């Protein structure tokens, strides 16, 4: 075992942590009559919420430096810059393609199963903050202040700055006495920090799951059974069928191997509900277990976490149909087409953090003239669905990383196929 190998039995321990969190929190939640309310509140706040938040903070803490150093060291070691253009074009093309399939599947299955609305009260809805429109998203790629982009966790801006810096470093390596080597070393240090944090993952997910259950108990599906079940079905279908198909047909890679190695990443995404917080784990798995070379993974993974959200697009497609039906509006074929386009653009602009997709759903509803308040209908079940769609989002990022790497001859098949 070297300094950069993953903690032993991580998947098993994370699963145990999740189950224990659900169990312990359920005991508190369902025996509230027997346990003093003060004790429950203290456990909820100082064990589950605090522990969960610390774990997520620690993951987020390394995202920016990890993305920066891995992208800079990946690009500074590229032998020619044309390759960067080709990687970027394929990556963005594939991301848009998979998202288009995702939302189309959602609408298709919603239509086949006749997804219908729900009669219920509408909770208060908090309007989105920040500019998630296409205009705002494109503008965020080009920040006017390097430090501002880093401080605001502006991932697309950070990717742009890192690419610019990496290119300049690459072109001046002779003049800087091999400065790029130092970036590679720093990258190794940050990878180690990720591993140290991951060794606390079982405790972290224990707290996260506990805090979810403490808040609402196990009644996570509420009264929205048809919407919830259909959404889970389409998420499962897309992640098992679409990704398998593209892995096999575009890159001749075994989906079974892919899924076996993605277990940990999916679990992290599920428990943090954040593609951004999962970046460190995704990067590590894609590079070390799936064999994608660093110059590809360091670009494809952070960009994917930011702009590729197939699970989110599926939710937005189905939620729009559900809300339209609830308020008694029949969607036309043109409006279905609009939903596909809007979901693609919106998922690009959705931040990779918990519940962001529900907030940007407002953009789609607004464009179709549907009432924004109706988002309140699905808020009750959104917690658990956010966890599931985030797992799908990161699987998409990893699948595209493998396909792009294979097409660029940057995939080490012996690592991909290894045990
Ligand atoms: N939580 C999702 C993610 O981080 C975004 C969303 O759909 O809310 O990928």
PDB file of C-alpha atoms in Angstrom, residues 112-412:
ATOM      1  CA  UNK A 112     -45.817   6.671 -21.773  1.00  0.00           C
ATOM      2  CA  UNK A 113     -46.766   6.371 -18.095  1.00  0.00           C
ATOM      3  CA  UNK A 114     -49.106   9.328 -18.291  1.00  0.00           C
ATOM      4  CA  UNK A 115     -47.519  11.269 -15.445  1.00  0.00           C
ATOM      5  CA  UNK A 116     -50.303  13.196 -13.813  1.00  0.00           C
ATOM      6  CA  UNK A 117     -50.521  15.991 -11.318  1.00  0.00           C
ATOM      7  CA  UNK A 118     -51.268  16.117  -7.669  1.00  0.00           C
ATOM      8  CA  UNK A 119     -53.643  17.998  -5.482  1.00  0.00           C
ATOM      9  CA  UNK A 120     -51.915  19.509  -2.538  1.00  0.00           C
ATOM     10  CA  UNK A 121     -50.882  22.675  -0.890  1.00  0.00           C
ATOM     11  CA  UNK A 122     -48.054  24.696  -2.335  1.00  0.00           C
ATOM     12  CA  UNK A 123     -45.189  25.466   0.022  1.00  0.00           C
ATOM     13  CA  UNK A 124     -43.409  28.778  -0.004  1.00  0.00           C
ATOM     14  CA  UNK A 125     -40.883  29.016  -2.772  1.00  0.00           C
ATOM     15  CA  UNK A 126     -37.644  30.985  -2.526  1.00  0.00           C
ATOM     16  CA  UNK A 127     -36.692  32.565  -5.863  1.00  0.00           C
ATOM     17  CA  UNK A 128     -33.215  31.762  -7.240  1.00  0.00           C
ATOM     18  CA  UNK A 129     -30.294  34.002  -6.497  1.00  0.00           C
ATOM     19  CA  UNK A 130     -27.420  34.571  -8.928  1.00  0.00           C
ATOM     20  CA  UNK A 131     -27.643  34.542 -12.709  1.00  0.00           C
ATOM     21  CA  UNK A 132     -28.162  30.963 -13.957  1.00  0.00           C
ATOM     22  CA  UNK A 133     -29.157  32.034 -17.472  1.00  0.00           C
ATOM     23  CA  UNK A 134     -26.991  31.133 -20.470  1.00  0.00           C
ATOM     24  CA  UNK A 135     -25.714  34.714 -20.591  1.00  0.00           C
ATOM     25  CA  UNK A 136     -24.641  34.620 -16.935  1.00  0.00           C
ATOM     26  CA  UNK A 137     -23.063  31.177 -17.298  1.00  0.00           C
ATOM     27  CA  UNK A 138     -20.987  32.123 -20.347  1.00  0.00           C
ATOM     28  CA  UNK A 139     -19.858  35.294 -18.642  1.00  0.00           C
ATOM     29  CA  UNK A 140     -18.740  33.356 -15.560  1.00  0.00           C
ATOM     30  CA  UNK A 141     -16.213  31.451 -17.744  1.00  0.00           C
ATOM     31  CA  UNK A 142     -14.281  34.710 -18.150  1.00  0.00           C
ATOM     32  CA  UNK A 143     -13.880  36.250 -14.691  1.00  0.00           C
ATOM     33  CA  UNK A 144     -12.368  39.698 -14.368  1.00  0.00           C
ATOM     34  CA  UNK A 145     -10.524  38.884 -11.171  1.00  0.00           C
ATOM     35  CA  UNK A 146      -8.402  35.783 -10.612  1.00  0.00           C
ATOM     36  CA  UNK A 147      -8.802  35.797  -6.852  1.00  0.00           C
ATOM     37  CA  UNK A 148     -12.509  36.610  -7.097  1.00  0.00           C
ATOM     38  CA  UNK A 149     -13.073  33.452  -9.162  1.00  0.00           C
ATOM     39  CA  UNK A 150     -11.250  31.346  -6.586  1.00  0.00           C
ATOM     40  CA  UNK A 151     -13.006  32.915  -3.631  1.00  0.00           C
ATOM     41  CA  UNK A 152     -16.451  32.546  -5.196  1.00  0.00           C
ATOM     42  CA  UNK A 153     -15.819  28.876  -6.133  1.00  0.00           C
ATOM     43  CA  UNK A 154     -16.609  29.857  -9.731  1.00  0.00           C
ATOM     44  CA  UNK A 155     -15.678  26.507 -11.242  1.00  0.00           C
ATOM     45  CA  UNK A 156     -15.933  27.436 -14.923  1.00  0.00           C
ATOM     46  CA  UNK A 157     -13.848  30.551 -14.289  1.00  0.00           C
ATOM     47  CA  UNK A 158     -11.283  28.502 -12.365  1.00  0.00           C
ATOM     48  CA  UNK A 159     -11.095  25.984 -15.217  1.00  0.00           C
ATOM     49  CA  UNK A 160     -10.498  28.831 -17.668  1.00  0.00           C
ATOM     50  CA  UNK A 161      -7.787  30.417 -15.511  1.00  0.00           C
ATOM     51  CA  UNK A 162      -6.108  27.027 -14.999  1.00  0.00           C
ATOM     52  CA  UNK A 163      -6.105  26.315 -18.744  1.00  0.00           C
ATOM     53  CA  UNK A 164      -4.619  29.734 -19.470  1.00  0.00           C
ATOM     54  CA  UNK A 165      -1.983  29.281 -16.793  1.00  0.00           C
ATOM     55  CA  UNK A 166      -1.239  25.699 -17.889  1.00  0.00           C
ATOM     56  CA  UNK A 167      -0.771  26.758 -21.516  1.00  0.00           C
ATOM     57  CA  UNK A 168       1.585  29.589 -20.515  1.00  0.00           C
ATOM     58  CA  UNK A 169       3.505  27.231 -18.233  1.00  0.00           C
ATOM     59  CA  UNK A 170       3.765  24.673 -21.001  1.00  0.00           C
ATOM     60  CA  UNK A 171       5.091  27.242 -23.465  1.00  0.00           C
ATOM     61  CA  UNK A 172       7.633  28.685 -21.032  1.00  0.00           C
ATOM     62  CA  UNK A 173       8.865  25.503 -19.362  1.00  0.00           C
ATOM     63  CA  UNK A 174      12.406  25.994 -20.776  1.00  0.00           C
ATOM     64  CA  UNK A 175      12.529  29.527 -19.441  1.00  0.00           C
ATOM     65  CA  UNK A 176      11.172  28.699 -15.987  1.00  0.00           C
ATOM     66  CA  UNK A 177      13.612  25.942 -15.215  1.00  0.00           C
ATOM     67  CA  UNK A 178      10.963  23.208 -15.265  1.00  0.00           C
ATOM     68  CA  UNK A 179       8.443  24.996 -13.032  1.00  0.00           C
ATOM     69  CA  UNK A 180       5.713  22.602 -14.216  1.00  0.00           C
ATOM     70  CA  UNK A 181       7.298  19.832 -12.116  1.00  0.00           C
ATOM     71  CA  UNK A 182       6.513  21.816  -8.964  1.00  0.00           C
ATOM     72  CA  UNK A 183       2.840  21.914  -9.918  1.00  0.00           C
ATOM     73  CA  UNK A 184       2.846  18.159 -10.338  1.00  0.00           C
ATOM     74  CA  UNK A 185       4.302  17.770  -6.869  1.00  0.00           C
ATOM     75  CA  UNK A 186       1.717  20.071  -5.328  1.00  0.00           C
ATOM     76  CA  UNK A 187      -0.967  18.099  -7.093  1.00  0.00           C
ATOM     77  CA  UNK A 188       0.296  14.945  -5.390  1.00  0.00           C
ATOM     78  CA  UNK A 189       0.087  16.658  -2.005  1.00  0.00           C
ATOM     79  CA  UNK A 190      -3.540  17.626  -2.595  1.00  0.00           C
ATOM     80  CA  UNK A 191      -4.372  14.091  -3.697  1.00  0.00           C
ATOM     81  CA  UNK A 192      -3.036  12.916  -0.374  1.00  0.00           C
ATOM     82  CA  UNK A 193      -5.210  15.443   1.459  1.00  0.00           C
ATOM     83  CA  UNK A 194      -8.222  14.010  -0.372  1.00  0.00           C
ATOM     84  CA  UNK A 195      -7.305  10.524   0.817  1.00  0.00           C
ATOM     85  CA  UNK A 196      -6.926  11.700   4.373  1.00  0.00           C
ATOM     86  CA  UNK A 197     -10.379  13.276   4.241  1.00  0.00           C
ATOM     87  CA  UNK A 198     -11.833  10.160   2.627  1.00  0.00           C
ATOM     88  CA  UNK A 199     -10.674   8.040   5.510  1.00  0.00           C
ATOM     89  CA  UNK A 200     -13.241   9.941   7.602  1.00  0.00           C
ATOM     90  CA  UNK A 201     -15.968   9.329   5.039  1.00  0.00           C
ATOM     91  CA  UNK A 202     -17.832   6.638   7.025  1.00  0.00           C
ATOM     92  CA  UNK A 203     -18.265   9.095   9.904  1.00  0.00           C
ATOM     93  CA  UNK A 204     -19.085  11.921   7.490  1.00  0.00           C
ATOM     94  CA  UNK A 205     -21.871  10.000   5.747  1.00  0.00           C
ATOM     95  CA  UNK A 206     -23.159   8.742   9.105  1.00  0.00           C
ATOM     96  CA  UNK A 207     -23.705  12.378  10.077  1.00  0.00           C
ATOM     97  CA  UNK A 208     -25.117  13.431   6.696  1.00  0.00           C
ATOM     98  CA  UNK A 209     -27.658  10.612   6.550  1.00  0.00           C
ATOM     99  CA  UNK A 210     -28.509  11.207  10.195  1.00  0.00           C
ATOM    100  CA  UNK A 211     -29.184  14.885   9.607  1.00  0.00           C
ATOM    101  CA  UNK A 212     -31.498  14.142   6.664  1.00  0.00           C
ATOM    102  CA  UNK A 213     -33.521  11.611   8.659  1.00  0.00           C
ATOM    103  CA  UNK A 214     -33.618  13.794  11.801  1.00  0.00           C
ATOM    104  CA  UNK A 215     -35.212  16.571   9.773  1.00  0.00           C
ATOM    105  CA  UNK A 216     -38.074  14.639   8.186  1.00  0.00           C
ATOM    106  CA  UNK A 217     -38.015  11.046   9.356  1.00  0.00           C
ATOM    107  CA  UNK A 218     -38.276   8.262   6.814  1.00  0.00           C
ATOM    108  CA  UNK A 219     -41.300   9.726   5.124  1.00  0.00           C
ATOM    109  CA  UNK A 220     -39.209  10.910   2.234  1.00  0.00           C
ATOM    110  CA  UNK A 221     -41.529   9.891  -0.566  1.00  0.00           C
ATOM    111  CA  UNK A 222     -44.509  11.837   0.688  1.00  0.00           C
ATOM    112  CA  UNK A 223     -47.655  11.719  -1.426  1.00  0.00           C
ATOM    113  CA  UNK A 224     -45.945  12.077  -4.714  1.00  0.00           C
ATOM    114  CA  UNK A 225     -45.495   8.389  -5.388  1.00  0.00           C
ATOM    115  CA  UNK A 226     -45.983   8.420  -9.148  1.00  0.00           C
ATOM    116  CA  UNK A 227     -43.591  11.305  -9.735  1.00  0.00           C
ATOM    117  CA  UNK A 228     -40.991   9.858  -7.372  1.00  0.00           C
ATOM    118  CA  UNK A 229     -41.147   6.305  -8.726  1.00  0.00           C
ATOM    119  CA  UNK A 230     -41.056   7.426 -12.334  1.00  0.00           C
ATOM    120  CA  UNK A 231     -38.118   9.717 -11.645  1.00  0.00           C
ATOM    121  CA  UNK A 232     -36.205   6.916  -9.936  1.00  0.00           C
ATOM    122  CA  UNK A 233     -37.006   4.619 -12.844  1.00  0.00           C
ATOM    123  CA  UNK A 234     -35.752   7.087 -15.499  1.00  0.00           C
ATOM    124  CA  UNK A 235     -32.616   7.888 -13.475  1.00  0.00           C
ATOM    125  CA  UNK A 236     -31.851   4.171 -13.213  1.00  0.00           C
ATOM    126  CA  UNK A 237     -32.661   3.582 -16.871  1.00  0.00           C
ATOM    127  CA  UNK A 238     -30.435   6.415 -18.049  1.00  0.00           C
ATOM    128  CA  UNK A 239     -27.500   5.493 -15.856  1.00  0.00           C
ATOM    129  CA  UNK A 240     -27.665   1.788 -16.605  1.00  0.00           C
ATOM    130  CA  UNK A 241     -28.793   1.826 -20.223  1.00  0.00           C
ATOM    131  CA  UNK A 242     -27.574   5.057 -21.857  1.00  0.00           C
ATOM    132  CA  UNK A 243     -24.131   5.053 -20.253  1.00  0.00           C
ATOM    133  CA  UNK A 244     -23.639   1.353 -20.946  1.00  0.00           C
ATOM    134  CA  UNK A 245     -24.606   1.916 -24.550  1.00  0.00           C
ATOM    135  CA  UNK A 246     -22.263   4.834 -25.133  1.00  0.00           C
ATOM    136  CA  UNK A 247     -19.391   3.197 -23.258  1.00  0.00           C
ATOM    137  CA  UNK A 248     -19.764   0.089 -25.393  1.00  0.00           C
ATOM    138  CA  UNK A 249     -20.519   1.690 -28.742  1.00  0.00           C
ATOM    139  CA  UNK A 250     -18.255   4.768 -28.600  1.00  0.00           C
ATOM    140  CA  UNK A 251     -15.307   3.235 -26.776  1.00  0.00           C
ATOM    141  CA  UNK A 252     -15.844  -0.536 -26.617  1.00  0.00           C
ATOM    142  CA  UNK A 253     -15.477  -0.485 -22.824  1.00  0.00           C
ATOM    143  CA  UNK A 254     -17.162  -2.845 -20.399  1.00  0.00           C
ATOM    144  CA  UNK A 255     -20.011  -1.110 -18.521  1.00  0.00           C
ATOM    145  CA  UNK A 256     -19.794  -3.760 -15.818  1.00  0.00           C
ATOM    146  CA  UNK A 257     -16.197  -2.891 -15.003  1.00  0.00           C
ATOM    147  CA  UNK A 258     -17.142   0.787 -15.129  1.00  0.00           C
ATOM    148  CA  UNK A 259     -19.969   0.422 -12.632  1.00  0.00           C
ATOM    149  CA  UNK A 260     -18.008  -1.798 -10.296  1.00  0.00           C
ATOM    150  CA  UNK A 261     -15.331   0.855 -10.018  1.00  0.00           C
ATOM    151  CA  UNK A 262     -17.791   3.717  -9.710  1.00  0.00           C
ATOM    152  CA  UNK A 263     -19.449   2.438  -6.517  1.00  0.00           C
ATOM    153  CA  UNK A 264     -17.579   4.757  -4.197  1.00  0.00           C
ATOM    154  CA  UNK A 265     -18.081   7.812  -6.372  1.00  0.00           C
ATOM    155  CA  UNK A 266     -21.820   7.158  -6.565  1.00  0.00           C
ATOM    156  CA  UNK A 267     -22.010   6.719  -2.794  1.00  0.00           C
ATOM    157  CA  UNK A 268     -20.156   9.981  -2.181  1.00  0.00           C
ATOM    158  CA  UNK A 269     -22.390  11.826  -4.619  1.00  0.00           C
ATOM    159  CA  UNK A 270     -25.458  10.291  -2.994  1.00  0.00           C
ATOM    160  CA  UNK A 271     -24.480  11.267   0.520  1.00  0.00           C
ATOM    161  CA  UNK A 272     -23.195  14.765  -0.244  1.00  0.00           C
ATOM    162  CA  UNK A 273     -25.821  15.655  -2.914  1.00  0.00           C
ATOM    163  CA  UNK A 274     -23.121  17.691  -4.574  1.00  0.00           C
ATOM    164  CA  UNK A 275     -21.205  16.928  -7.768  1.00  0.00           C
ATOM    165  CA  UNK A 276     -18.722  19.641  -6.767  1.00  0.00           C
ATOM    166  CA  UNK A 277     -17.993  18.121  -3.365  1.00  0.00           C
ATOM    167  CA  UNK A 278     -17.559  14.762  -5.117  1.00  0.00           C
ATOM    168  CA  UNK A 279     -14.926  16.074  -7.587  1.00  0.00           C
ATOM    169  CA  UNK A 280     -11.967  14.879  -5.471  1.00  0.00           C
ATOM    170  CA  UNK A 281     -13.330  11.326  -5.359  1.00  0.00           C
ATOM    171  CA  UNK A 282     -14.390  11.332  -9.018  1.00  0.00           C
ATOM    172  CA  UNK A 283     -10.973  12.568 -10.126  1.00  0.00           C
ATOM    173  CA  UNK A 284      -9.181   9.947  -8.082  1.00  0.00           C
ATOM    174  CA  UNK A 285     -11.363   7.060  -9.303  1.00  0.00           C
ATOM    175  CA  UNK A 286     -11.360   8.102 -12.933  1.00  0.00           C
ATOM    176  CA  UNK A 287      -7.587   8.445 -12.941  1.00  0.00           C
ATOM    177  CA  UNK A 288      -6.430   5.649 -10.655  1.00  0.00           C
ATOM    178  CA  UNK A 289      -9.092   2.984 -11.166  1.00  0.00           C
ATOM    179  CA  UNK A 290     -10.484   3.642 -14.631  1.00  0.00           C
ATOM    180  CA  UNK A 291      -7.116   4.497 -16.185  1.00  0.00           C
ATOM    181  CA  UNK A 292      -7.925   7.927 -17.675  1.00  0.00           C
ATOM    182  CA  UNK A 293      -4.696   9.917 -18.030  1.00  0.00           C
ATOM    183  CA  UNK A 294      -4.488  13.016 -15.914  1.00  0.00           C
ATOM    184  CA  UNK A 295      -4.394  15.496 -18.801  1.00  0.00           C
ATOM    185  CA  UNK A 296      -7.863  14.308 -19.837  1.00  0.00           C
ATOM    186  CA  UNK A 297      -9.460  13.679 -16.425  1.00  0.00           C
ATOM    187  CA  UNK A 298      -8.276  16.984 -14.981  1.00  0.00           C
ATOM    188  CA  UNK A 299     -10.275  18.806 -17.651  1.00  0.00           C
ATOM    189  CA  UNK A 300     -13.254  16.517 -18.237  1.00  0.00           C
ATOM    190  CA  UNK A 301     -14.168  15.862 -14.577  1.00  0.00           C
ATOM    191  CA  UNK A 302     -14.385  19.427 -13.180  1.00  0.00           C
ATOM    192  CA  UNK A 303     -16.036  20.716 -16.354  1.00  0.00           C
ATOM    193  CA  UNK A 304     -18.497  17.817 -16.170  1.00  0.00           C
ATOM    194  CA  UNK A 305     -19.272  18.430 -12.517  1.00  0.00           C
ATOM    195  CA  UNK A 306     -20.137  21.998 -13.458  1.00  0.00           C
ATOM    196  CA  UNK A 307     -22.009  21.713 -16.750  1.00  0.00           C
ATOM    197  CA  UNK A 308     -23.085  18.081 -17.146  1.00  0.00           C
ATOM    198  CA  UNK A 309     -26.148  17.195 -15.127  1.00  0.00           C
ATOM    199  CA  UNK A 310     -28.129  14.443 -16.742  1.00  0.00           C
ATOM    200  CA  UNK A 311     -29.877  13.453 -13.525  1.00  0.00           C
ATOM    201  CA  UNK A 312     -30.885  17.060 -12.950  1.00  0.00           C
ATOM    202  CA  UNK A 313     -32.192  17.382 -16.518  1.00  0.00           C
ATOM    203  CA  UNK A 314     -34.304  14.238 -16.010  1.00  0.00           C
ATOM    204  CA  UNK A 315     -35.788  15.686 -12.828  1.00  0.00           C
ATOM    205  CA  UNK A 316     -36.484  18.999 -14.550  1.00  0.00           C
ATOM    206  CA  UNK A 317     -38.205  17.305 -17.494  1.00  0.00           C
ATOM    207  CA  UNK A 318     -40.475  15.205 -15.304  1.00  0.00           C
ATOM    208  CA  UNK A 319     -41.102  17.958 -12.766  1.00  0.00           C
ATOM    209  CA  UNK A 320     -42.189  20.329 -15.542  1.00  0.00           C
ATOM    210  CA  UNK A 321     -44.645  17.738 -16.886  1.00  0.00           C
ATOM    211  CA  UNK A 322     -45.893  17.050 -13.377  1.00  0.00           C
ATOM    212  CA  UNK A 323     -46.405  20.704 -12.548  1.00  0.00           C
ATOM    213  CA  UNK A 324     -48.059  21.417 -15.902  1.00  0.00           C
ATOM    214  CA  UNK A 325     -50.484  18.597 -15.260  1.00  0.00           C
ATOM    215  CA  UNK A 326     -51.130  19.767 -11.705  1.00  0.00           C
ATOM    216  CA  UNK A 327     -52.128  23.221 -12.872  1.00  0.00           C
ATOM    217  CA  UNK A 328     -54.175  21.721 -15.702  1.00  0.00           C
ATOM    218  CA  UNK A 329     -52.057  22.708 -18.703  1.00  0.00           C
ATOM    219  CA  UNK A 330     -51.679  20.353 -21.682  1.00  0.00           C
ATOM    220  CA  UNK A 331     -48.196  20.679 -23.103  1.00  0.00           C
ATOM    221  CA  UNK A 332     -47.897  20.882 -26.897  1.00  0.00           C
ATOM    222  CA  UNK A 333     -45.241  19.161 -28.989  1.00  0.00           C
ATOM    223  CA  UNK A 334     -43.455  22.488 -29.434  1.00  0.00           C
ATOM    224  CA  UNK A 335     -43.400  22.926 -25.666  1.00  0.00           C
ATOM    225  CA  UNK A 336     -41.864  19.469 -25.264  1.00  0.00           C
ATOM    226  CA  UNK A 337     -39.114  20.589 -27.653  1.00  0.00           C
ATOM    227  CA  UNK A 338     -38.692  23.754 -25.609  1.00  0.00           C
ATOM    228  CA  UNK A 339     -38.345  21.710 -22.414  1.00  0.00           C
ATOM    229  CA  UNK A 340     -35.528  19.662 -23.983  1.00  0.00           C
ATOM    230  CA  UNK A 341     -33.603  22.787 -24.998  1.00  0.00           C
ATOM    231  CA  UNK A 342     -34.292  24.598 -21.741  1.00  0.00           C
ATOM    232  CA  UNK A 343     -33.251  21.608 -19.625  1.00  0.00           C
ATOM    233  CA  UNK A 344     -29.946  21.332 -21.508  1.00  0.00           C
ATOM    234  CA  UNK A 345     -29.153  25.015 -21.051  1.00  0.00           C
ATOM    235  CA  UNK A 346     -30.412  25.093 -17.474  1.00  0.00           C
ATOM    236  CA  UNK A 347     -28.468  22.058 -16.348  1.00  0.00           C
ATOM    237  CA  UNK A 348     -25.318  23.790 -17.642  1.00  0.00           C
ATOM    238  CA  UNK A 349     -26.118  26.784 -15.461  1.00  0.00           C
ATOM    239  CA  UNK A 350     -27.053  24.734 -12.398  1.00  0.00           C
ATOM    240  CA  UNK A 351     -24.503  24.891  -9.605  1.00  0.00           C
ATOM    241  CA  UNK A 352     -23.157  21.507  -8.498  1.00  0.00           C
ATOM    242  CA  UNK A 353     -24.508  21.850  -4.963  1.00  0.00           C
ATOM    243  CA  UNK A 354     -27.526  20.416  -3.125  1.00  0.00           C
ATOM    244  CA  UNK A 355     -30.957  21.462  -4.446  1.00  0.00           C
ATOM    245  CA  UNK A 356     -29.530  23.741  -7.122  1.00  0.00           C
ATOM    246  CA  UNK A 357     -31.511  21.916  -9.796  1.00  0.00           C
ATOM    247  CA  UNK A 358     -34.775  22.629  -8.033  1.00  0.00           C
ATOM    248  CA  UNK A 359     -33.924  26.306  -7.941  1.00  0.00           C
ATOM    249  CA  UNK A 360     -33.090  26.497 -11.662  1.00  0.00           C
ATOM    250  CA  UNK A 361     -36.267  24.587 -12.454  1.00  0.00           C
ATOM    251  CA  UNK A 362     -37.853  28.009 -12.015  1.00  0.00           C
ATOM    252  CA  UNK A 363     -36.163  29.163 -15.229  1.00  0.00           C
ATOM    253  CA  UNK A 364     -37.862  26.409 -17.206  1.00  0.00           C
ATOM    254  CA  UNK A 365     -41.245  26.955 -15.591  1.00  0.00           C
ATOM    255  CA  UNK A 366     -40.943  30.700 -16.086  1.00  0.00           C
ATOM    256  CA  UNK A 367     -40.089  30.308 -19.784  1.00  0.00           C
ATOM    257  CA  UNK A 368     -43.122  28.095 -20.310  1.00  0.00           C
ATOM    258  CA  UNK A 369     -45.391  30.409 -18.379  1.00  0.00           C
ATOM    259  CA  UNK A 370     -46.002  27.890 -15.586  1.00  0.00           C
ATOM    260  CA  UNK A 371     -46.438  29.130 -12.003  1.00  0.00           C
ATOM    261  CA  UNK A 372     -43.172  29.148 -10.051  1.00  0.00           C
ATOM    262  CA  UNK A 373     -44.985  28.563  -6.793  1.00  0.00           C
ATOM    263  CA  UNK A 374     -45.752  25.031  -7.936  1.00  0.00           C
ATOM    264  CA  UNK A 375     -42.124  24.118  -7.195  1.00  0.00           C
ATOM    265  CA  UNK A 376     -43.342  23.913  -3.614  1.00  0.00           C
ATOM    266  CA  UNK A 377     -45.220  20.754  -4.591  1.00  0.00           C
ATOM    267  CA  UNK A 378     -42.074  18.764  -5.155  1.00  0.00           C
ATOM    268  CA  UNK A 379     -39.921  20.295  -2.413  1.00  0.00           C
ATOM    269  CA  UNK A 380     -41.054  17.722   0.144  1.00  0.00           C
ATOM    270  CA  UNK A 381     -39.495  14.851  -1.775  1.00  0.00           C
ATOM    271  CA  UNK A 382     -36.584  16.694  -3.281  1.00  0.00           C
ATOM    272  CA  UNK A 383     -34.002  15.806  -0.620  1.00  0.00           C
ATOM    273  CA  UNK A 384     -33.790  12.111  -1.487  1.00  0.00           C
ATOM    274  CA  UNK A 385     -34.256  12.699  -5.217  1.00  0.00           C
ATOM    275  CA  UNK A 386     -31.397  15.205  -5.192  1.00  0.00           C
ATOM    276  CA  UNK A 387     -29.149  12.515  -3.737  1.00  0.00           C
ATOM    277  CA  UNK A 388     -30.092  10.096  -6.481  1.00  0.00           C
ATOM    278  CA  UNK A 389     -29.801  12.514  -9.372  1.00  0.00           C
ATOM    279  CA  UNK A 390     -26.403  13.694  -8.144  1.00  0.00           C
ATOM    280  CA  UNK A 391     -25.151  10.094  -8.299  1.00  0.00           C
ATOM    281  CA  UNK A 392     -26.336   9.956 -11.931  1.00  0.00           C
ATOM    282  CA  UNK A 393     -24.705  13.313 -12.675  1.00  0.00           C
ATOM    283  CA  UNK A 394     -21.261  12.117 -11.583  1.00  0.00           C
ATOM    284  CA  UNK A 395     -21.585   8.757 -13.369  1.00  0.00           C
ATOM    285  CA  UNK A 396     -22.156  10.735 -16.559  1.00  0.00           C
ATOM    286  CA  UNK A 397     -19.008  12.781 -15.951  1.00  0.00           C
ATOM    287  CA  UNK A 398     -16.953   9.634 -15.458  1.00  0.00           C
ATOM    288  CA  UNK A 399     -18.421   7.802 -18.474  1.00  0.00           C
ATOM    289  CA  UNK A 400     -17.648  10.759 -20.752  1.00  0.00           C
ATOM    290  CA  UNK A 401     -14.119  10.968 -19.287  1.00  0.00           C
ATOM    291  CA  UNK A 402     -13.481   7.346 -20.284  1.00  0.00           C
ATOM    292  CA  UNK A 403     -14.890   7.812 -23.790  1.00  0.00           C
ATOM    293  CA  UNK A 404     -12.922  10.997 -24.481  1.00  0.00           C
ATOM    294  CA  UNK A 405      -9.752   9.428 -23.079  1.00  0.00           C
ATOM    295  CA  UNK A 406     -10.173   6.293 -25.204  1.00  0.00           C
ATOM    296  CA  UNK A 407     -10.647   8.344 -28.372  1.00  0.00           C
ATOM    297  CA  UNK A 408      -7.515  10.349 -27.597  1.00  0.00           C
ATOM    298  CA  UNK A 409      -5.435   7.260 -26.794  1.00  0.00           C
ATOM    299  CA  UNK A 410      -5.239   8.471 -23.227  1.00  0.00           C
ATOM    300  CA  UNK A 411      -6.917   5.516 -21.530  1.00  0.00           C
ATOM    301  CA  UNK A 412      -4.770   2.874 -19.905  1.00  0.00           C
TER     302      UNK A 412
END
